[in-house]
């Protein structure tokens, strides 16, 4: 008879933007010790939840110093302090709007000045809200594409040109599973992430010869995060009225 499936104990959930107080390592705790990741986040609150092991901010838990970047320096600074206390690693907060390449350029220059190198770029910037396609304004669709898709391209291009082209590196694009089945109320985000998935493959092929690995990570909805709270956990739970309405 087959052994019953072992259910792994899930990390504690958090309702606020605080870091997890305990952390279970899947990989060696000092796996990334010598590395310097740069995370481009559009919305600072998204960076705080460290609940999932899949979070890009797991990098902090594996021993590396990290830059976090988004539009709101006040929130970023608060986040950086919490991350440093929780992990004991250095975290440099920098202001960036991923839609404005000159702000990315300035932040990458500052990163190289402060940390000396960039090993991993994590493109995590995303704008999202629930909205039926018929109610979505032209500008709303464009805004989400500009943040998610153009933001990912802009940041990747700047980091590639300023560092990865000559030194290699790794790019991780945080994607979503929304577009796989055509999630209702999410045509903007699903379309943007689908474009990013294609971009990942194109850039992997073009930049591979320079020693740059480009990959996508699509974790799906993660409880205890700002996105999960903001987009409505009911959307993803079995039996949800929203899912039934459109399924
Ligand atoms: N529903 C429908 N349309 C919305 C909306 C919503 N909840 N929020 C914004 N929009 C529309 C605006 O009405 C505007 O369109 P209009 O000019 O035709 O009226 C357009 O989107 C741009 O909004 P604006 O507020 O000017 O842009 P912004 O640069 O400040 O970004 C968001 C707006 C919504 C993209 C941004 O605030 C955001 O995404 N926040 C959430 C981030 C987040 O939680 N991400 C989690 C991803 S899992």
Coordinates of C-alpha atoms and ligand atoms in Angstrom, one line a residue:
X1 CA 0.0 0.0 0.0
X2 CA 1.3 3.5 -0.9
X3 CA 2.7 5.5 2.0
X4 CA 0.4 8.4 2.9
X5 CA 1.7 11.7 1.4
X6 CA 3.8 13.6 3.9
X7 CA 2.4 17.1 4.5
X8 CA 5.1 19.6 5.0
X9 CA 4.5 22.0 7.9
X10 CA 3.7 25.4 6.5
X11 CA 5.4 28.5 7.9
X12 CA 3.3 30.7 10.2
X13 CA 1.2 33.2 8.3
X14 CA 1.4 36.9 8.9
X15 CA -1.4 39.5 8.6
X16 CA 0.9 42.5 8.6
X17 CA 4.0 43.5 6.7
X18 CA 6.3 42.1 9.3
X19 CA 9.0 39.6 8.6
X20 CA 8.6 36.0 9.7
X21 CA 10.1 35.5 13.1
X22 CA 11.2 32.0 12.3
X23 CA 12.4 30.5 9.0
X24 CA 12.9 27.0 7.7
X25 CA 15.7 26.8 5.2
X26 CA 15.2 24.5 2.2
X27 CA 18.7 25.3 0.9
X28 CA 22.0 25.8 2.8
X29 CA 21.6 29.0 4.8
X30 CA 24.7 30.6 3.3
X31 CA 23.9 29.5 -0.3
X32 CA 24.0 33.1 -1.5
X33 CA 26.5 34.5 1.0
X34 CA 28.8 36.0 -1.6
X35 CA 26.1 37.4 -3.8
X36 CA 24.5 40.8 -4.2
X37 CA 20.9 40.7 -5.4
X38 CA 19.0 43.7 -6.7
X39 CA 15.3 43.5 -6.4
X40 CA 13.1 45.9 -8.4
X41 CA 9.8 46.2 -6.7
X42 CA 7.0 48.6 -7.7
X43 CA 5.0 48.4 -4.6
X44 CA 7.0 48.4 -1.4
X45 CA 4.4 46.6 0.7
X46 CA 4.8 43.6 -1.5
X47 CA 8.3 43.0 -0.5
X48 CA 7.6 42.6 3.2
X49 CA 5.9 39.3 3.6
X50 CA 8.6 36.7 3.9
X51 CA 6.2 33.9 4.5
X52 CA 6.7 31.8 1.4
X53 CA 9.9 30.0 0.8
X54 CA 9.4 31.0 -2.9
X55 CA 9.6 34.7 -2.1
X56 CA 12.4 36.5 -3.9
X57 CA 13.2 37.9 -0.5
X58 CA 14.3 34.4 0.5
X59 CA 17.7 35.7 -0.7
X60 CA 18.0 37.6 2.6
X61 CA 17.6 34.4 4.4
X62 CA 20.5 32.8 2.5
X63 CA 23.1 35.2 3.6
X64 CA 23.4 38.0 1.0
X65 CA 23.2 41.7 1.1
X66 CA 20.4 43.1 -1.0
X67 CA 19.1 46.2 -2.6
X68 CA 15.3 46.9 -2.6
X69 CA 13.9 49.5 -5.0
X70 CA 10.5 51.0 -5.4
X71 CA 8.8 54.4 -5.6
X72 CA 8.3 55.2 -2.0
X73 CA 11.5 55.8 0.0
X74 CA 9.8 56.1 3.3
X75 CA 8.2 52.7 3.1
X76 CA 11.3 51.2 1.6
X77 CA 13.4 52.5 4.4
X78 CA 11.0 51.0 7.0
X79 CA 11.1 47.7 5.1
X80 CA 14.9 47.7 4.9
X81 CA 15.1 48.2 8.6
X82 CA 12.8 45.3 9.3
X83 CA 14.7 43.1 6.9
X84 CA 18.0 43.9 8.4
X85 CA 16.8 43.1 11.9
X86 CA 15.2 39.9 10.8
X87 CA 18.2 38.6 8.7
X88 CA 21.3 40.4 10.0
X89 CA 22.2 41.3 6.4
X90 CA 22.7 44.7 4.8
X91 CA 19.7 46.1 2.8
X92 CA 20.0 49.2 0.8
X93 CA 16.7 51.0 -0.1
X94 CA 16.7 52.9 -3.4
X95 CA 14.0 54.9 -5.1
X96 CA 13.0 53.6 -8.6
X97 CA 10.0 53.9 -10.9
X98 CA 10.4 51.0 -13.2
X99 CA 8.6 52.9 -15.9
X100 CA 11.3 55.6 -15.9
X101 CA 14.6 54.1 -17.2
X102 CA 16.7 57.1 -15.9
X103 CA 15.6 56.3 -12.3
X104 CA 16.7 52.6 -12.8
X105 CA 20.0 53.8 -14.2
X106 CA 20.7 56.0 -11.2
X107 CA 19.8 53.2 -8.8
X108 CA 22.0 50.7 -10.5
X109 CA 24.9 53.2 -10.4
X110 CA 24.3 53.7 -6.7
X111 CA 24.1 49.9 -6.1
X112 CA 27.5 49.4 -7.9
X113 CA 29.0 52.2 -5.9
X114 CA 27.8 50.8 -2.6
X115 CA 27.9 47.1 -3.1
X116 CA 30.5 46.8 -5.9
X117 CA 28.6 44.2 -8.0
X118 CA 25.2 42.8 -8.9
X119 CA 24.8 39.0 -9.1
X120 CA 21.0 38.6 -9.3
X121 CA 18.2 40.8 -10.5
X122 CA 14.8 40.0 -9.3
X123 CA 12.0 41.7 -11.3
X124 CA 9.1 41.8 -8.9
X125 CA 7.4 45.0 -9.8
X126 CA 3.6 44.6 -10.5
X127 CA 0.5 46.6 -10.5
X128 CA -2.7 44.8 -10.1
X129 CA -6.4 45.1 -9.1
X130 CA -9.5 43.2 -9.8
X131 CA -11.5 44.6 -12.7
X132 CA -13.7 43.2 -15.4
X133 CA -12.4 43.9 -19.0
X134 CA -15.4 46.0 -19.8
X135 CA -14.8 48.4 -16.9
X136 CA -11.1 48.6 -17.4
X137 CA -10.1 51.9 -18.9
X138 CA -7.5 52.1 -21.7
X139 CA -5.2 53.8 -19.3
X140 CA -5.6 51.2 -16.6
X141 CA -4.6 48.4 -19.0
X142 CA -1.7 50.4 -20.3
X143 CA -0.6 51.3 -16.7
X144 CA -0.3 47.6 -15.7
X145 CA 1.5 46.7 -18.9
X146 CA 3.9 49.6 -18.3
X147 CA 4.7 48.5 -14.8
X148 CA 4.8 44.7 -15.2
X149 CA 6.1 44.3 -18.7
X150 CA 8.0 47.5 -19.7
X151 CA 9.3 47.7 -16.1
X152 CA 10.8 44.2 -16.4
X153 CA 12.4 45.0 -19.7
X154 CA 13.7 48.4 -18.6
X155 CA 15.3 47.1 -15.5
X156 CA 16.8 44.0 -17.2
X157 CA 18.2 46.1 -20.0
X158 CA 19.8 48.7 -17.6
X159 CA 21.3 46.0 -15.4
X160 CA 22.5 44.0 -18.4
X161 CA 24.2 47.0 -20.0
X162 CA 25.8 48.3 -16.8
X163 CA 27.0 45.0 -15.3
X164 CA 25.7 41.6 -16.6
X165 CA 27.0 42.1 -20.1
X166 CA 30.6 41.9 -18.8
X167 CA 30.2 39.9 -15.7
X168 CA 27.3 37.5 -16.2
X169 CA 24.5 37.1 -13.7
X170 CA 21.0 35.8 -13.1
X171 CA 17.6 37.4 -13.7
X172 CA 14.5 36.1 -12.0
X173 CA 11.2 37.4 -13.3
X174 CA 8.4 36.9 -10.9
X175 CA 5.4 35.9 -12.9
X176 CA 1.8 34.7 -12.2
X177 CA -0.4 31.8 -13.1
X178 CA -3.4 34.1 -14.0
X179 CA -3.0 33.8 -17.7
X180 CA -2.7 30.0 -17.8
X181 CA -6.5 29.5 -17.7
X182 CA -7.7 33.1 -18.2
X183 CA -8.5 34.1 -14.7
X184 CA -11.6 36.4 -14.6
X185 CA -11.0 40.1 -13.8
X186 CA -7.3 39.8 -14.5
X187 CA -6.9 40.4 -18.3
X188 CA -4.5 43.3 -17.6
X189 CA -2.2 41.4 -15.2
X190 CA -2.5 38.0 -17.0
X191 CA -1.6 39.7 -20.4
X192 CA 1.4 41.5 -18.8
X193 CA 2.8 38.4 -17.2
X194 CA 2.3 36.3 -20.3
X195 CA 4.4 38.9 -22.2
X196 CA 7.0 38.7 -19.5
X197 CA 7.1 34.9 -19.8
X198 CA 7.9 35.3 -23.5
X199 CA 10.5 38.0 -22.7
X200 CA 12.2 35.6 -20.3
X201 CA 12.8 33.2 -23.1
X202 CA 13.9 35.8 -25.6
X203 CA 16.4 37.3 -23.2
X204 CA 17.7 33.9 -22.0
X205 CA 18.5 33.1 -25.6
X206 CA 20.1 36.5 -26.4
X207 CA 22.0 37.0 -23.2
X208 CA 22.9 33.4 -22.5
X209 CA 26.2 33.7 -24.4
X210 CA 27.2 36.6 -22.0
X211 CA 26.7 34.2 -19.0
X212 CA 23.3 35.6 -18.1
X213 CA 20.6 33.1 -17.0
X214 CA 17.1 34.4 -17.2
X215 CA 14.2 32.5 -15.6
X216 CA 10.6 32.9 -14.6
X217 CA 9.1 32.0 -11.2
X218 CA 5.3 31.9 -11.1
X219 CA 4.5 31.0 -7.5
X220 CA 0.7 31.6 -7.7
X221 CA -1.3 33.2 -4.9
X222 CA 0.5 33.2 -1.6
X223 CA -1.3 33.8 1.6
X224 CA 0.0 36.4 4.0
X225 CA 1.1 38.8 1.2
X226 CA -0.1 42.2 0.3
X227 CA -1.2 40.9 -3.2
X228 CA -3.3 38.1 -1.6
X229 CA -4.9 40.6 0.8
X230 CA -5.5 43.3 -1.9
X231 CA -6.8 41.0 -4.6
X232 CA -9.2 39.2 -2.4
X233 CA -8.3 35.8 -1.1
X234 CA -11.9 34.8 -2.0
X235 CA -10.8 34.9 -5.6
X236 CA -8.5 31.9 -5.1
X237 CA -10.3 29.8 -2.5
X238 CA -12.3 26.8 -3.6
X239 CA -16.0 27.6 -3.8
X240 CA -15.4 31.3 -4.2
X241 CA -18.4 33.1 -5.8
X242 CA -16.1 34.9 -8.1
X243 CA -14.5 31.7 -9.4
X244 CA -17.9 30.1 -9.8
X245 CA -19.3 33.1 -11.7
X246 CA -16.7 32.8 -14.4
X247 CA -15.7 29.1 -14.4
Ligands
LIG1 N1 -9.8 49.4 -10.8 C1 -9.9 49.9 -12.1 N2 -9.0 50.8 -12.6 C2 -8.0 51.2 -11.8 C3 -7.9 50.7 -10.4 C4 -8.8 49.8 -10.0 N3 -8.7 49.3 -8.7 N4 -6.8 51.3 -9.9 C5 -6.3 52.1 -10.8 N5 -7.0 52.0 -12.0 C6 -6.8 52.8 -13.2 C7 -7.0 54.3 -12.9 O1 -8.4 54.7 -12.9 C8 -6.2 54.9 -14.1 O2 -7.0 54.9 -15.2 P1 -7.8 56.2 -15.8 O3 -6.7 57.3 -16.0 O4 -8.4 55.8 -17.0 O5 -8.8 56.6 -14.7 C9 -5.1 53.9 -14.3 O6 -5.5 52.7 -13.7 C10 -3.8 54.3 -13.7 O7 -4.0 54.6 -12.3 P2 -3.0 55.6 -11.5 O8 -3.5 55.6 -10.1 O9 -2.9 56.8 -12.2 O10 -1.6 54.8 -11.7 P3 -0.5 54.4 -10.7 O11 0.8 54.6 -11.4 O12 -0.5 55.2 -9.4 O13 -0.7 52.9 -10.4 C11 -1.9 50.9 -9.8 C12 -2.0 52.4 -10.1 C13 -3.3 50.4 -9.5 C14 -1.3 50.2 -10.9 C15 -1.0 50.8 -8.5 O14 -1.4 51.6 -7.6 C16 -1.0 49.4 -8.0 O15 -0.9 48.4 -8.7 N6 -1.1 49.2 -6.8 C17 -1.2 47.8 -6.3 C18 0.1 47.1 -6.3 C19 -0.1 45.6 -5.9 O16 -0.7 45.4 -4.9 N7 0.4 44.7 -6.6 C20 0.2 43.4 -6.2 C21 0.5 42.6 -7.4 S1 0.1 40.9 -7.0

